[in-house]
Each structure stands twice: as C-alpha cells, then as structure tokens.
Amino acid sequence: MGAMVFAGIDEVDWASLEHSYGPADNVPELLRGLASADPSERESALDGMYGTVHHHGDVYDSTLACIPFLMELVADPLVEDRAAIIELLTSIGGIDLDGDDELDPDDEGFEDAANYAMAASAVTAGCEVFLDLAGDHDREVRLVVPLTLASLHSDPVRVLRLLRHRLEVEKDDEVRLACVEAGGRIALRHKDLTPDVVEWLTTVTGPAYCTGLRLGALAQLARCAPAALPHDVVPWVNTMLRRLDEEAAAIAAADPLPASFTGPPREIRAAAVAGLAAPWTADLLRTLHTGLGDRVEDRIALLADQLSRTDRDRRLDAVRMSENLLRTWRGAYDDLVVLLGEQVGDCEPRLADAAAGVLGGLFQLAVPAADALLERVEADPGCWVRSWGEGPARLGPAVMALVRAGDPRVVPVLAGILGQGDAAGDLASSLDGLGTAAAPLAPALCDLLAGVRLDGRLPERATPLLRGLSALRAADLLPDAVPAVLRVLRGAPDHGRELVVGEALRTLTAFGPAAAPAAPELRALLCAPPAGLPPEAGARAAGALWAIERDADAVLPALCGLLGGPDHDGRRAAATVVGGLGAAGAPAAPLLGSLLWSAEPWTRVEAAAALWRVTGDPDRAWPVLRRAWAEMPHARVRVAGALADLSTREADGADRLVDRELLTLRRHNAVGGSTGGHDIFEDERLLALCRRAVTGTP
C-alpha cells in the first residue's frame, strides 16, 4: 500500500462527526482495516463501514469525510478487495434525489438530502479513477467498474465508448457481460443515448459473440428498449439457453480445461454438470421478463420452457418468476398452472413448496393443477400441517392451495387434520372457497368453538372457528351452532373483545334466519351496547338482526343514529348495512347523501353505494363512485359490485369504465411494491363483477 493513502487522516476531527451509532472516532480504524493484508480484518472493516458510516444506505458527515480516503484506496493497486470498496463508493454516491436540483433548507430532512447530494457530487468528481480501473489486473475490479461508471460518471458518451472498447479486448465473459449490462444502465439514465446503445446491443446479439453475451445483450434491450425486441424473441431465447446448456456441459466435461477457457471458476463449472448453464442465467431471465412487460404470452412461453428443464434450480427460479407474472398481469394461465402443478410432486422440498405456495395464491385459477396437488397431499400426509417454532400450526401449502381452489376432494384431509386434534390456525378461516362442500367439518368446528376457553387467547382461537362456521352456514346444519356463537359473544374478555364480538356478529349475519335464537341478544346490543365496544359493533348487530328478521323498522333507528354520529368507522359500517336493506333503507337516504362529502374516502364510497341501492337512483351516487374508481384502485371491487347488482345503463360512462377494465392487462391492485396473499383473488373477483355488469346476469 502506498505511503500517501492515509495522508491527513489524523487531521480530521472524527470525534466531532457522526455515524449511525454516534461519534465517528472509530472510522480511521475501519479505513485502515480496509487496507489490511489480513482478509478477515478487511472483511470486518467492510462490515463496519456498512454498519456505521453507510448504515442502511444513509449518508452522514462522517461518510462524506471517508470518500477521499476510499478513492485513494481503490486507486492503489497494492490494496486487496478493491472491488468491494468500489461497490461501497457506488452505493454512497448513487442516491437518487428524484431529479431535485435545489434543496430547501426549510424542508424536513434537508440535512440528510444535502448529505446525499454532496456524496453524489464527491464520488462523481472522482470518477476518473474508475476509468483507469476498467482494464485493471484484478478481475473483480474489472467486474464492478462498468456499472459504477454507468451509474456515476458525468460523461456517459465517454463511458459508452469505453464499454464498447472493453467488450472487444476483455477475455473474461462475465466481465464482458458486465459491460453490456452497464450499457443498458446508460440507456435508462440518458435517453438521448438510447439509440446508440440499442444499435450496439443489437450488434452484440449477433453470431459473432458468445451465447451468454448474446443473451445478456437481448436482456438489456428488453430493459431499455422493449419495442426493439424481435417478435420471435421467445424461440430465439430458448434456443440460446439450450445452446448455453450444451456449452456448459462441454466445458464441464473437458479435463483439463481448454486453454481458451476464461469462464467461471471450478465450483461453478461443477454446477454446470448438474445443468446450470451460467451463474447469471436467472438474472438475465428476470431482466428479460421485466422488459417484456405485458407481453404475457411470450413470458408464459419462456416460463414453460424453464419449468420443463431437468435442472431444479432453473425450475425454482421459473416458479418465482411465475408468481411475479401472475400477480401483476392478467392472462390465460391454464397451461402455466399445469406446469406449476407438476413441480408440486418433486422430491426437492424447496421446489415443491414454492410451487404449492404460488398455486395457493391463485385460488380458483389453480384448478388446472388440482389433480397434481391432490396426488401430493394423498401421497404425503406429512405435508398436511406445518409448524414453525413456537407458532401455531398452519396448513401445508399444497393443502391450502386445494382449499382455496375450492376442490371438495380435500375435505377428508381437513377432517383428518381436525381428527388429530390439530385445528391448524388457518384451516377454519380458509373455507370460503369450499362453502357447503365442507359441511362434514361443521360438527368438529362447532365442538371446538363450544369448548374454547374464554380467556385472553380467545380472539386467536375463536376467530378462525367463527369464520369457518360462517362459510359453512353451520346453523342450517347444527342446532348447537348458534348457542356456541352466543357463548363467545357474551363471554369475550375485555382484551380482544372487539375482534371476537365483530366476528361473532358476522357469523350470525351469515346464518340468517337460522340464527333466530340470537335475536334477543342482538336487540339488546342495539339498545345498550356494552362499554368498550366501538359504534361499528352496533351497525353489525343491526345487520345481523336484519338478516334474521328482515324488519327494517327494528334496525333503522339505530343505523340512522350511527350515520349521523361522530364516529367515522360507525358511519361507514352503518352505510354498508343500510345498503344491504335495499329499498327498505330509503328513510336513511338523506343521511347517506350528507356522507357523500365525508373527509374519509371509504365512507364516501360506502355511502354512495348504499344511496344508490336504497333509492335506485344513481344521479348523486355515481359521480362519487366514478371518482373513487379512478383515484382508489382498491375500491373498484366495491364499485363494480354496485354496478353488477344495479345497472351500468343508468350511470353515465359506467359501461366504458367496465369495458376498459376488462380490456386492461395489468391487475388493478398491482401498484407499488406491496403485495398481499389475496391480490389475485381480489382482481379476479373484480373481473367477474365487471362481466356481470356487462351481461346483466346475477
């Protein structure tokens, strides 16, 4: 290491600077550790840098003070592990401030944003050193420098020229691939250079280059210019992947390695024997999938090829990519679902469970895989229930997938689980798809509810049982169902009472007239709700009483009181119940109309839907619902339900909204980065309601 690398380090007042754990007086030790001859000391120092001066990507004043010394380290050819330091600098300097050119000192977080901006400026100013490292003797350095230059250098034209040169003179294919990926990054960051990058990448897809590079170039084309992809991209990619497999197998079989071989190290070569064409294949395919976007048929064809391979790791990657596709885009997925079902019976648990987990998120869309799921479940009772640590037992993914698909053949399995005394926390609460087909389970669920202890654990124990009895309409089957529900309704302890009472009331509502013995209890709740229960419990009690007796006069006074009350949850719940009364709820129309201007958006939606239902007139309600459709994607199911039950013909523009939704490829709830286990179910439900609205069928 050069003597001047740390010149001036002791002149910095590190103790006056901050990092994630306070004063930064330990930073000089970390910086010197990065230059150590001891690999373990270098590793510890790098961990320390990420854990303090760049903790969770943050930039502190101590981070800024480190940048000059980190730059000197990467420029010294005697320092080991410089690639890791380059990646650290890339992360420090690569914070995106969303294009803000100016920072307002009065804004909250000004200091943090200013640090990010100064870090980006400092690292960018030192980027000349990275240009010199593009041909470094250290392969790992050459591997990371292209992306750093593409991300940070201020002269992208110069960087692109260098990348094209390095591609031709570099001998290591993985480094060459890094150059291609960096070209894609430049095209994304600098749109004016996209045509130049596309021209270059298109050349690299040609036969003059090795198979891996051709695939890599195509993936980057998909990423930065998907319109430039050929129509026959899937057959081409599948051919290239098979060729890559063949080349990897030939390399793996060669011993000694041919002199011209500059590819992956021996451990990766060994993996090629098992069918792995290259360590970056999965990343290339993920990039290609992202670029293909809404070309759903092409993406299905790509996944079908991967799911048909012998290599399990390749199939596992394809299962994960299938989940992303299914969650994001609508399409004709029956053939893909069948292939996912074939993975469920594999002897590799990771692959089998991953495939079953994906199928479990499909609900009815998983029906084409039902036979494969049932075969797995019947062959392996050990997969019925899973437990993790001290947590409650849960249904295994294959069983859950069958339950959610509504396959009645799983009912004996569920009965066997209950017969073993293991209710599995999510068994009872997952029976909606089976409905009355699961009627044989009702006695066991009812017995469990009747015997549950009325203590602090009642919410977690009783709630799933109540949901299960609701799905089975158990009161029509068992005389003991209503008394069992009333027992927990009356005996719920203070802790968790709101949850238990709310679920019990939903269950009595589902029972309908068969829950007549509960009517006195419900009237008492309406007249004098127990202390500690929220107003919305009164709305649910009214809904249950209406479901039992169909007497609007008995429930409307309480519901109108809630509609005009101060509690927004109570108002929203009451609006939902009043809408269920239909024309019998017309006396509440003025109160519902006043809620169309509520500050709470979901209250506006429920009030508008209810107003339309009780008056039959969409004039005041439809503008509110139409605005919610545009501004609140998750409200579309509720709005579509109103359109399906009422009429699109009476609501101006409703038919166009519905038609547009049915023609849209992206799922309505595929927004942002968050996902939920019922996303696909909710989107398919929206589509079904839209079809009902179009056809006018019940």
XYZ file of C-alpha atoms in Angstrom:
698
model
C 0.000 0.000 0.000
C 1.288 3.436 -0.895
C 2.531 5.588 1.977
C 0.360 8.557 0.993
C -3.013 6.731 1.056
C -3.933 7.904 4.543
C -2.134 11.222 4.487
C -4.204 13.682 6.511
C -6.484 11.101 8.077
C -5.408 12.075 11.589
C -6.056 15.728 10.876
C -9.796 15.066 10.568
C -11.722 15.664 13.800
C -13.546 12.341 13.578
C -14.968 12.579 17.103
C -16.940 15.663 16.065
C -18.511 13.757 13.151
C -21.434 11.340 13.389
C -22.377 7.919 12.071
C -25.294 5.625 12.862
C -24.081 4.889 16.397
C -22.831 8.322 17.441
C -19.339 9.849 17.293
C -17.252 8.611 14.367
C -13.936 8.321 16.204
C -13.603 4.644 15.181
C -13.703 5.385 11.445
C -9.903 5.754 10.946
C -9.500 2.236 12.293
C -12.101 0.962 9.823
C -10.424 2.708 6.903
C -7.027 1.260 7.818
C -8.684 -2.136 8.167
C -9.814 -1.946 4.540
C -6.132 -1.753 3.528
C -5.013 -4.611 5.791
C -3.105 -7.614 4.467
C -5.349 -9.834 6.636
C -8.506 -10.924 4.712
C -10.574 -11.347 7.891
C -9.611 -7.846 9.040
C -10.611 -6.413 5.655
C -13.944 -8.190 5.817
C -14.610 -6.960 9.352
C -13.727 -3.396 8.359
C -16.057 -3.509 5.364
C -18.901 -4.782 7.560
C -18.131 -1.958 9.964
C -18.364 0.623 7.180
C -21.776 -0.628 6.087
C -22.898 -0.877 9.705
C -21.893 2.647 10.726
C -20.939 5.276 8.131
C -23.311 3.834 5.479
C -25.881 2.148 7.710
C -28.954 1.098 5.657
C -27.750 3.354 2.849
C -27.645 6.509 4.967
C -25.053 9.219 4.376
C -23.640 11.100 7.370
C -20.995 13.802 7.664
C -18.523 11.028 8.518
C -19.497 9.273 5.267
C -18.550 12.398 3.328
C -15.223 12.601 5.168
C -14.434 8.993 4.163
C -14.880 9.474 0.419
C -11.388 10.879 -0.374
C -9.694 8.066 1.545
C -11.862 5.405 -0.111
C -10.965 6.882 -3.502
C -7.281 6.639 -2.688
C -7.695 3.020 -1.621
C -9.279 1.938 -4.912
C -6.562 3.732 -6.869
C -3.750 1.828 -5.093
C -3.013 -1.439 -6.987
C -1.454 -2.936 -3.857
C -4.745 -2.835 -1.905
C -6.693 -6.097 -1.890
C -10.503 -6.385 -2.249
C -10.759 -3.051 -4.048
C -13.897 -4.275 -5.831
C -15.791 -4.262 -2.535
C -14.623 -0.697 -1.839
C -15.769 0.380 -5.316
C -19.203 -1.097 -4.620
C -19.300 0.808 -1.321
C -18.470 4.059 -3.122
C -21.078 3.323 -5.791
C -23.710 2.894 -3.104
C -22.645 6.054 -1.271
C -22.656 8.165 -4.422
C -25.657 6.618 -6.115
C -28.510 8.079 -4.040
C -31.307 9.286 -6.356
C -32.861 12.588 -5.253
C -35.666 12.308 -7.843
C -34.109 14.962 -10.023
C -34.356 17.773 -7.451
C -31.830 20.440 -8.437
C -32.355 22.605 -5.404
C -32.764 21.763 -1.747
C -34.923 23.901 0.513
C -33.262 24.448 3.925
C -36.738 24.713 5.456
C -37.734 21.236 4.294
C -37.746 18.413 6.819
C -34.782 16.160 6.135
C -32.814 18.926 4.444
C -29.589 17.872 6.152
C -29.912 14.233 5.001
C -30.789 15.246 1.449
C -27.858 17.664 1.375
C -25.518 14.877 2.505
C -26.783 12.615 -0.296
C -26.250 15.371 -2.856
C -22.739 16.133 -1.618
C -21.860 12.425 -1.610
C -23.053 12.021 -5.193
C -21.065 15.101 -6.222
C -17.891 13.950 -4.443
C -17.941 10.430 -5.868
C -18.800 11.674 -9.344
C -15.926 14.155 -9.188
C -13.526 11.292 -8.528
C -14.851 9.017 -11.269
C -11.738 9.462 -13.423
C -10.040 6.869 -11.255
C -12.659 4.313 -12.288
C -11.913 4.908 -15.966
C -8.324 3.883 -15.304
C -9.511 0.743 -13.488
C -11.566 -0.608 -16.397
C -8.522 -2.613 -17.514
C -7.167 -3.393 -14.037
C -5.216 -6.603 -13.403
C -7.816 -7.628 -10.763
C -10.754 -9.404 -12.411
C -13.119 -8.488 -9.552
C -12.320 -4.810 -10.063
C -12.983 -5.058 -13.798
C -16.254 -6.795 -12.958
C -17.713 -3.937 -10.861
C -16.252 -0.873 -12.592
C -18.612 -0.848 -15.641
C -21.757 -0.443 -13.534
C -20.069 2.199 -11.373
C -19.119 4.237 -14.410
C -22.577 3.870 -15.955
C -24.215 4.940 -12.702
C -21.994 7.826 -11.658
C -19.748 9.231 -14.385
C -20.751 12.646 -15.708
C -19.717 11.911 -19.307
C -21.865 8.960 -20.473
C -20.666 9.279 -24.070
C -17.103 8.663 -22.951
C -18.210 5.752 -20.749
C -20.173 4.146 -23.576
C -17.151 4.423 -25.849
C -15.003 2.757 -23.177
C -17.522 -0.041 -22.626
C -17.590 -0.847 -26.341
C -13.805 -0.961 -26.392
C -13.584 -3.127 -23.281
C -16.083 -5.588 -24.737
C -13.736 -6.251 -27.644
C -10.459 -6.543 -25.699
C -11.695 -8.233 -22.490
C -11.147 -12.006 -22.244
C -13.420 -12.810 -19.296
C -17.007 -13.373 -20.423
C -18.551 -12.362 -17.110
C -16.719 -9.024 -17.226
C -17.876 -8.585 -20.810
C -21.417 -9.215 -19.641
C -20.953 -6.502 -17.014
C -20.048 -4.096 -19.833
C -23.252 -4.989 -21.666
C -25.343 -4.509 -18.504
C -23.696 -1.139 -17.932
C -24.707 -0.141 -21.448
C -28.331 -0.848 -20.535
C -27.953 1.325 -17.436
C -26.659 4.217 -19.567
C -29.647 3.931 -21.894
C -32.018 4.126 -18.933
C -30.253 7.135 -17.384
C -29.588 9.058 -20.593
C -32.490 8.726 -23.017
C -30.689 10.659 -25.732
C -28.120 7.846 -25.896
C -30.691 5.055 -26.100
C -30.498 4.760 -29.935
C -26.707 4.387 -29.759
C -26.962 1.758 -27.033
C -29.680 -0.131 -28.934
C -27.524 -0.191 -32.073
C -24.597 -1.573 -30.066
C -26.641 -4.164 -28.157
C -28.323 -5.335 -31.344
C -24.868 -5.993 -32.791
C -23.878 -7.983 -29.711
C -26.905 -10.280 -30.159
C -25.360 -11.419 -33.429
C -23.434 -14.650 -34.051
C -20.018 -13.012 -33.717
C -20.391 -13.093 -29.929
C -20.651 -15.943 -27.439
C -24.045 -17.273 -26.405
C -24.051 -15.761 -22.925
C -23.259 -12.286 -24.232
C -25.932 -12.564 -26.899
C -28.488 -13.403 -24.218
C -27.213 -10.610 -21.993
C -27.483 -8.065 -24.780
C -31.036 -9.152 -25.544
C -31.976 -8.841 -21.874
C -30.662 -5.276 -21.815
C -32.569 -4.475 -24.990
C -35.708 -5.685 -23.238
C -34.847 -3.469 -20.307
C -34.149 -0.203 -22.117
C -35.943 -0.563 -25.477
C -38.524 -3.372 -25.387
C -40.008 -2.184 -28.677
C -36.729 -3.182 -30.351
C -37.195 -6.844 -29.441
C -37.970 -9.179 -32.337
C -41.371 -10.880 -32.498
C -39.727 -14.306 -32.322
C -37.822 -13.417 -29.158
C -39.016 -16.444 -27.146
C -37.899 -19.184 -29.571
C -34.613 -17.329 -30.003
C -34.024 -17.099 -26.240
C -34.956 -20.742 -25.663
C -32.550 -21.794 -28.419
C -29.782 -19.683 -26.883
C -30.434 -21.128 -23.417
C -30.203 -24.689 -24.730
C -27.003 -23.794 -26.529
C -25.669 -22.310 -23.294
C -26.507 -25.565 -21.516
C -24.673 -27.554 -24.160
C -21.622 -25.300 -23.980
C -21.557 -25.508 -20.183
C -21.823 -29.289 -20.315
C -18.970 -29.454 -22.815
C -16.814 -27.229 -20.600
C -17.667 -29.320 -17.547
C -16.693 -32.489 -19.380
C -13.356 -31.098 -20.521
C -10.485 -32.110 -18.247
C -8.109 -30.405 -18.263
C -9.923 -27.207 -19.163
C -9.132 -25.889 -22.640
C -6.513 -23.140 -22.688
C -9.042 -20.739 -24.169
C -11.468 -21.145 -21.256
C -11.786 -17.932 -19.206
C -15.215 -18.563 -17.679
C -16.452 -19.282 -14.184
C -14.235 -20.867 -11.548
C -14.126 -24.596 -10.874
C -17.022 -24.674 -8.393
C -19.329 -23.041 -10.937
C -18.012 -25.356 -13.615
C -19.030 -28.281 -11.403
C -22.530 -26.830 -11.146
C -22.726 -26.862 -14.929
C -22.658 -30.664 -14.801
C -25.998 -30.504 -12.973
C -27.432 -28.327 -15.724
C -26.587 -24.758 -14.722
C -25.534 -23.015 -17.884
C -24.005 -19.984 -16.167
C -24.268 -18.263 -12.791
C -26.048 -15.264 -14.306
C -28.785 -17.073 -16.281
C -31.565 -16.373 -13.760
C -30.676 -12.667 -13.615
C -30.777 -12.445 -17.401
C -34.210 -14.058 -17.490
C -35.549 -11.765 -14.767
C -34.290 -8.748 -16.706
C -35.877 -10.091 -19.877
C -39.202 -10.652 -18.098
C -39.165 -7.097 -16.805
C -38.572 -5.777 -20.304
C -41.265 -7.927 -21.876
C -43.806 -6.344 -19.524
C -47.334 -7.012 -20.773
C -46.279 -9.485 -23.465
C -47.883 -12.149 -21.299
C -47.969 -14.919 -23.901
C -44.253 -14.541 -24.568
C -43.486 -14.593 -20.860
C -45.609 -17.708 -20.358
C -43.733 -19.418 -23.191
C -40.389 -18.506 -21.587
C -41.506 -19.872 -18.229
C -42.922 -23.022 -19.796
C -39.515 -23.795 -21.265
C -37.798 -23.221 -17.909
C -40.349 -25.303 -15.993
C -39.749 -28.195 -18.391
C -35.990 -28.340 -17.727
C -34.359 -31.094 -15.707
C -32.395 -28.641 -13.582
C -34.276 -27.957 -10.345
C -32.658 -24.611 -9.638
C -33.734 -23.371 -13.059
C -37.279 -24.559 -12.354
C -37.268 -22.934 -8.911
C -36.302 -19.611 -10.498
C -39.108 -20.085 -13.010
C -41.625 -20.728 -10.210
C -40.641 -17.454 -8.541
C -40.823 -15.549 -11.802
C -44.223 -17.127 -12.471
C -45.512 -15.715 -9.204
C -44.476 -12.206 -10.204
C -46.143 -12.574 -13.595
C -49.371 -13.964 -12.149
C -49.614 -11.245 -9.512
C -49.048 -8.423 -11.981
C -50.715 -9.324 -15.270
C -53.981 -10.908 -16.362
C -53.832 -13.688 -18.915
C -54.744 -17.205 -19.995
C -52.709 -19.150 -17.457
C -54.124 -22.683 -17.552
C -51.069 -24.230 -19.256
C -48.656 -22.438 -16.920
C -50.681 -23.551 -13.892
C -50.475 -27.165 -15.053
C -46.684 -26.889 -15.267
C -46.559 -25.359 -11.786
C -48.626 -28.296 -10.582
C -46.047 -30.700 -11.972
C -43.431 -29.164 -9.652
C -45.527 -29.903 -6.552
C -44.638 -33.571 -6.677
C -40.886 -33.015 -6.980
C -38.684 -34.621 -4.346
C -36.861 -31.321 -3.765
C -38.854 -29.709 -0.900
C -37.899 -26.139 -1.809
C -39.232 -26.533 -5.327
C -42.374 -28.436 -4.304
C -43.290 -25.982 -1.541
C -42.552 -22.925 -3.663
C -44.819 -24.183 -6.445
C -47.592 -25.072 -3.992
C -47.232 -21.647 -2.386
C -47.676 -19.903 -5.733
C -50.724 -22.058 -6.502
C -52.168 -21.190 -3.097
C -52.224 -17.532 -4.089
C -54.234 -18.288 -7.241
C -57.454 -19.532 -5.608
C -59.787 -20.637 -8.447
C -57.066 -20.114 -11.057
C -55.245 -23.103 -9.513
C -57.962 -25.573 -10.584
C -55.915 -26.938 -13.565
C -53.281 -28.078 -11.021
C -55.795 -29.630 -8.607
C -55.064 -33.241 -9.580
C -51.329 -32.774 -9.045
C -51.938 -31.074 -5.709
C -54.247 -33.861 -4.553
C -51.733 -36.506 -5.597
C -49.071 -34.790 -3.493
C -51.385 -34.451 -0.490
C -52.574 -38.057 -0.590
C -49.038 -39.385 -1.025
C -47.512 -37.369 1.803
C -49.608 -36.823 4.966
C -46.529 -35.143 6.410
C -47.246 -32.119 4.216
C -50.723 -31.562 5.639
C -49.726 -29.333 8.534
C -46.619 -27.242 9.119
C -45.318 -25.738 12.342
C -42.561 -23.169 12.764
C -41.001 -22.854 16.184
C -43.498 -21.874 18.845
C -46.003 -20.510 16.340
C -49.405 -22.079 15.658
C -49.740 -24.968 13.245
C -50.766 -23.968 9.734
C -51.971 -25.821 6.679
C -49.218 -27.012 4.384
C -49.063 -25.083 1.096
C -50.403 -27.942 -1.046
C -53.431 -28.431 1.226
C -54.066 -24.698 1.354
C -53.913 -24.475 -2.443
C -56.594 -27.166 -2.745
C -58.776 -25.470 -0.140
C -58.549 -22.085 -1.859
C -59.225 -23.687 -5.240
C -62.490 -24.989 -3.775
C -61.724 -28.645 -4.504
C -64.103 -30.765 -2.365
C -61.694 -33.719 -2.536
C -59.600 -32.036 0.160
C -62.396 -32.199 2.749
C -61.434 -35.691 4.050
C -57.878 -34.399 4.531
C -59.188 -31.472 6.545
C -61.322 -33.838 8.592
C -58.224 -35.924 9.265
C -56.367 -32.838 10.472
C -59.201 -31.914 12.828
C -59.459 -35.545 13.971
C -55.866 -35.391 15.141
C -56.797 -32.544 17.438
C -54.862 -30.044 15.362
C -57.131 -27.285 14.113
C -54.296 -25.592 12.208
C -54.706 -21.870 12.775
C -55.749 -21.092 9.209
C -57.858 -24.178 8.448
C -61.197 -22.917 9.711
C -60.727 -19.407 8.355
C -59.939 -20.626 4.823
C -63.125 -22.498 3.971
C -64.891 -19.838 1.879
C -63.864 -21.446 -1.384
C -65.286 -24.799 -0.294
C -68.526 -23.413 1.123
C -71.132 -26.015 1.965
C -68.990 -28.750 0.377
C -67.088 -28.653 3.668
C -70.265 -29.337 5.675
C -68.799 -32.559 7.170
C -66.371 -30.356 9.112
C -69.129 -28.390 10.850
C -69.557 -30.651 13.910
C -65.845 -30.630 14.715
C -65.595 -26.843 14.307
C -68.690 -26.325 16.427
C -67.332 -28.584 19.182
C -64.045 -26.689 19.156
C -65.850 -23.365 19.465
C -68.079 -24.660 22.246
C -65.037 -25.812 24.199
C -62.738 -22.833 23.652
C -61.671 -21.137 26.868
C -62.983 -17.610 27.449
C -59.591 -16.156 28.321
C -57.063 -13.774 26.798
C -56.350 -16.158 23.914
C -59.992 -16.257 22.835
C -59.506 -13.898 19.845
C -56.821 -16.015 18.190
C -58.649 -19.284 18.941
C -62.262 -18.338 18.292
C -61.970 -16.002 15.316
C -60.946 -18.630 12.728
C -63.610 -21.028 14.031
C -66.294 -18.360 13.689
C -65.164 -17.661 10.122
C -65.307 -21.348 9.307
C -68.824 -21.727 10.694
C -69.869 -18.671 8.649
C -68.564 -20.232 5.447
C -70.429 -23.474 6.174
C -73.715 -21.774 7.147
C -73.475 -24.139 10.099
C -76.725 -23.032 11.755
C -78.613 -24.789 8.969
C -76.752 -27.985 9.863
C -76.351 -27.995 13.620
C -78.713 -26.848 16.388
C -75.701 -26.192 18.634
C -74.043 -23.672 16.283
C -75.949 -20.574 17.427
C -75.507 -21.298 21.175
C -71.776 -21.805 20.586
C -71.528 -18.429 18.861
C -73.569 -16.684 21.557
C -71.329 -18.180 24.239
C -68.225 -16.431 22.911
C -70.194 -13.282 22.072
C -71.300 -12.966 25.693
C -68.124 -14.230 27.320
C -65.462 -12.365 25.372
C -62.958 -10.844 27.823
C -62.067 -7.160 27.687
C -58.814 -7.940 25.886
C -59.741 -8.647 22.275
C -63.490 -8.259 22.865
C -63.941 -6.001 19.828
C -62.451 -8.587 17.481
C -64.425 -11.522 18.907
C -67.759 -9.666 19.015
C -67.296 -8.349 15.474
C -66.578 -11.825 14.123
C -69.449 -13.385 16.065
C -71.853 -10.818 14.615
C -70.609 -11.541 11.094
C -71.212 -15.226 11.742
C -74.787 -14.656 12.916
C -75.356 -12.499 9.837
C -74.161 -15.352 7.623
C -76.511 -17.765 9.432
C -79.505 -15.589 8.516
C -82.960 -16.762 9.675
C -81.427 -19.908 11.207
C -79.881 -17.640 13.860
C -83.307 -16.603 15.197
C -82.411 -17.629 18.793
C -79.841 -14.826 18.785
C -82.384 -12.066 18.010
C -82.970 -11.007 21.655
C -79.236 -10.716 22.192
C -78.910 -8.555 19.096
C -81.740 -6.243 20.137
C -80.047 -5.772 23.486
C -76.816 -4.842 21.713
C -78.689 -2.228 19.694
C -80.393 -0.709 22.728
C -77.473 -0.753 25.178
C -74.121 -1.759 23.683
C -71.625 -2.886 26.347
C -68.964 -0.410 27.363
C -65.763 -0.699 25.373
C -67.374 -1.798 22.106
C -66.959 0.616 19.164
C -70.060 2.058 17.449
C -69.485 -0.124 14.402
C -70.414 -3.153 16.544
C -73.903 -1.688 16.739
C -74.024 -1.500 12.946
C -73.006 -5.134 12.672
C -75.621 -6.129 15.251
C -78.230 -4.324 13.156
C -77.024 -6.154 10.062
C -77.325 -9.498 11.799
C -80.841 -8.702 13.083
C -81.899 -7.655 9.582
C -80.515 -10.897 8.129
C -82.575 -12.854 10.673
C -85.897 -10.985 10.740
C -85.961 -8.672 7.690
C -87.614 -5.985 9.806
C -86.308 -2.577 8.740
C -88.222 -0.745 11.470
C -86.258 -2.693 14.097
C -82.850 -1.615 12.850
C -83.179 1.708 11.011
C -83.349 3.961 14.100
C -80.021 2.629 15.382
C -78.452 2.773 11.918
C -79.608 6.342 11.323
C -78.169 7.298 14.693
C -74.805 5.943 13.620
C -74.987 7.600 10.188
C -75.417 10.952 11.887
C -72.953 10.226 14.669
C -69.375 11.410 15.169
C -67.540 8.091 14.701
C -66.333 7.617 11.111
C -65.954 3.829 11.466
C -69.509 3.654 12.788
C -70.784 5.795 9.907
C -69.038 3.652 7.320
C -70.257 0.373 8.844
C -73.793 1.690 9.127
C -73.769 2.802 5.479
C -72.744 -0.684 4.401
C -75.576 -2.275 6.398
C -78.173 0.227 5.187
C -77.182 -0.546 1.593
C -77.984 -4.193 2.289
C -81.549 -3.230 3.201
C -82.241 -2.133 -0.366
C -85.436 -0.129 -0.831
C -86.337 -0.759 2.819
C -83.464 1.551 3.753
C -84.880 4.555 1.851
C -85.633 6.558 5.057
C -81.867 6.806 5.585
C -81.237 8.382 2.160
C -80.834 11.987 3.430
C -78.186 10.908 5.936
C -76.387 8.876 3.289
C -76.443 11.888 0.985
C -74.765 14.032 3.613
C -71.924 11.492 3.846
C -71.061 11.871 0.156
C -68.931 14.836 1.275
C -67.182 12.998 4.093
C -63.468 13.644 4.522
C -62.928 9.879 4.848
C -62.785 8.358 1.313
C -64.069 4.889 2.194
C -67.060 6.435 3.977
C -67.887 8.301 0.765
C -67.688 5.062 -1.227
C -69.920 3.091 1.149
C -72.415 5.936 1.452
C -72.637 6.361 -2.337
C -73.101 2.631 -2.955
C -75.767 2.484 -0.240
C -77.566 5.578 -1.528
C -77.838 4.067 -4.984
C -79.106 0.779 -3.559
C -81.792 2.280 -1.339
C -83.083 4.856 -3.858
C -82.417 3.109 -7.154
C -81.186 6.471 -8.455
C -77.508 6.839 -9.404
C -77.576 10.598 -10.067
C -75.932 11.656 -6.795
C -74.070 8.443 -6.030
C -72.401 7.654 -9.341
C -70.077 10.711 -9.557
C -68.635 9.747 -6.154
C -68.166 6.122 -7.186
C -66.678 7.082 -10.543
C -64.117 9.309 -8.830
C -63.263 6.527 -6.379
C -62.754 4.122 -9.304
C -60.129 6.455 -10.752
C -58.438 7.543 -7.533
C -58.742 4.443 -5.310
C -57.934 1.256 -7.261
C -58.707 -0.911 -4.235
C -62.265 0.482 -4.187
C -63.035 -0.878 -7.645
C -64.323 -4.202 -6.343
C -66.869 -2.355 -4.195
C -67.909 -0.104 -7.063
C -68.132 -2.984 -9.521
C -70.338 -4.846 -7.033
C -72.804 -1.960 -7.129
C -72.695 -1.853 -10.929
C -73.268 -5.601 -11.156
C -76.229 -5.530 -8.764
C -77.806 -2.390 -10.197
C -77.252 -1.243 -13.778
C -74.459 0.318 -15.797
C -77.039 1.691 -18.211
C -78.283 4.196 -15.640
C -74.796 5.524 -14.742
C -73.206 7.799 -17.310
C -69.917 6.368 -18.552
C -70.076 3.253 -16.347
C -70.182 0.917 -19.329
C -66.973 2.456 -20.699
C -65.223 2.103 -17.336
C -66.180 -1.549 -17.109
C -65.201 -2.308 -20.697
C -61.837 -0.622 -20.208
C -61.202 -2.671 -17.063
C -61.994 -5.901 -18.873
C -59.552 -4.977 -21.642
C -56.752 -3.902 -19.288
C -53.912 -6.381 -18.913
C -52.433 -5.119 -15.639
C -54.159 -6.218 -12.455
C -55.916 -3.314 -10.765
C -54.084 -3.837 -7.451
C -50.611 -4.376 -8.936
C -49.466 -0.969 -7.733
C -46.290 -0.033 -5.888
C -44.149 -2.725 -4.353
C -46.595 -4.132 -1.823
C -48.382 -7.418 -2.364
C -50.930 -9.427 -0.430
C -51.955 -13.051 -0.362
C -55.419 -12.241 -1.769
C -54.346 -9.844 -4.552
C -55.072 -12.239 -7.412
C -58.335 -13.348 -5.798
C -59.497 -9.733 -5.473
C -58.559 -8.898 -9.053
C -60.326 -11.958 -10.441
C -63.333 -11.016 -8.327
C -63.283 -7.560 -9.916
C -63.223 -9.086 -13.389
C -66.149 -11.395 -12.542
C -68.200 -8.449 -11.257
C -67.381 -6.445 -14.388
C -68.602 -9.314 -16.576
C -71.808 -9.464 -14.553
C -72.266 -5.744 -15.010
C -71.874 -6.147 -18.786
C -74.160 -9.161 -19.180
C -76.711 -8.205 -16.529
C -76.713 -11.780 -15.206
C -76.883 -12.434 -11.438
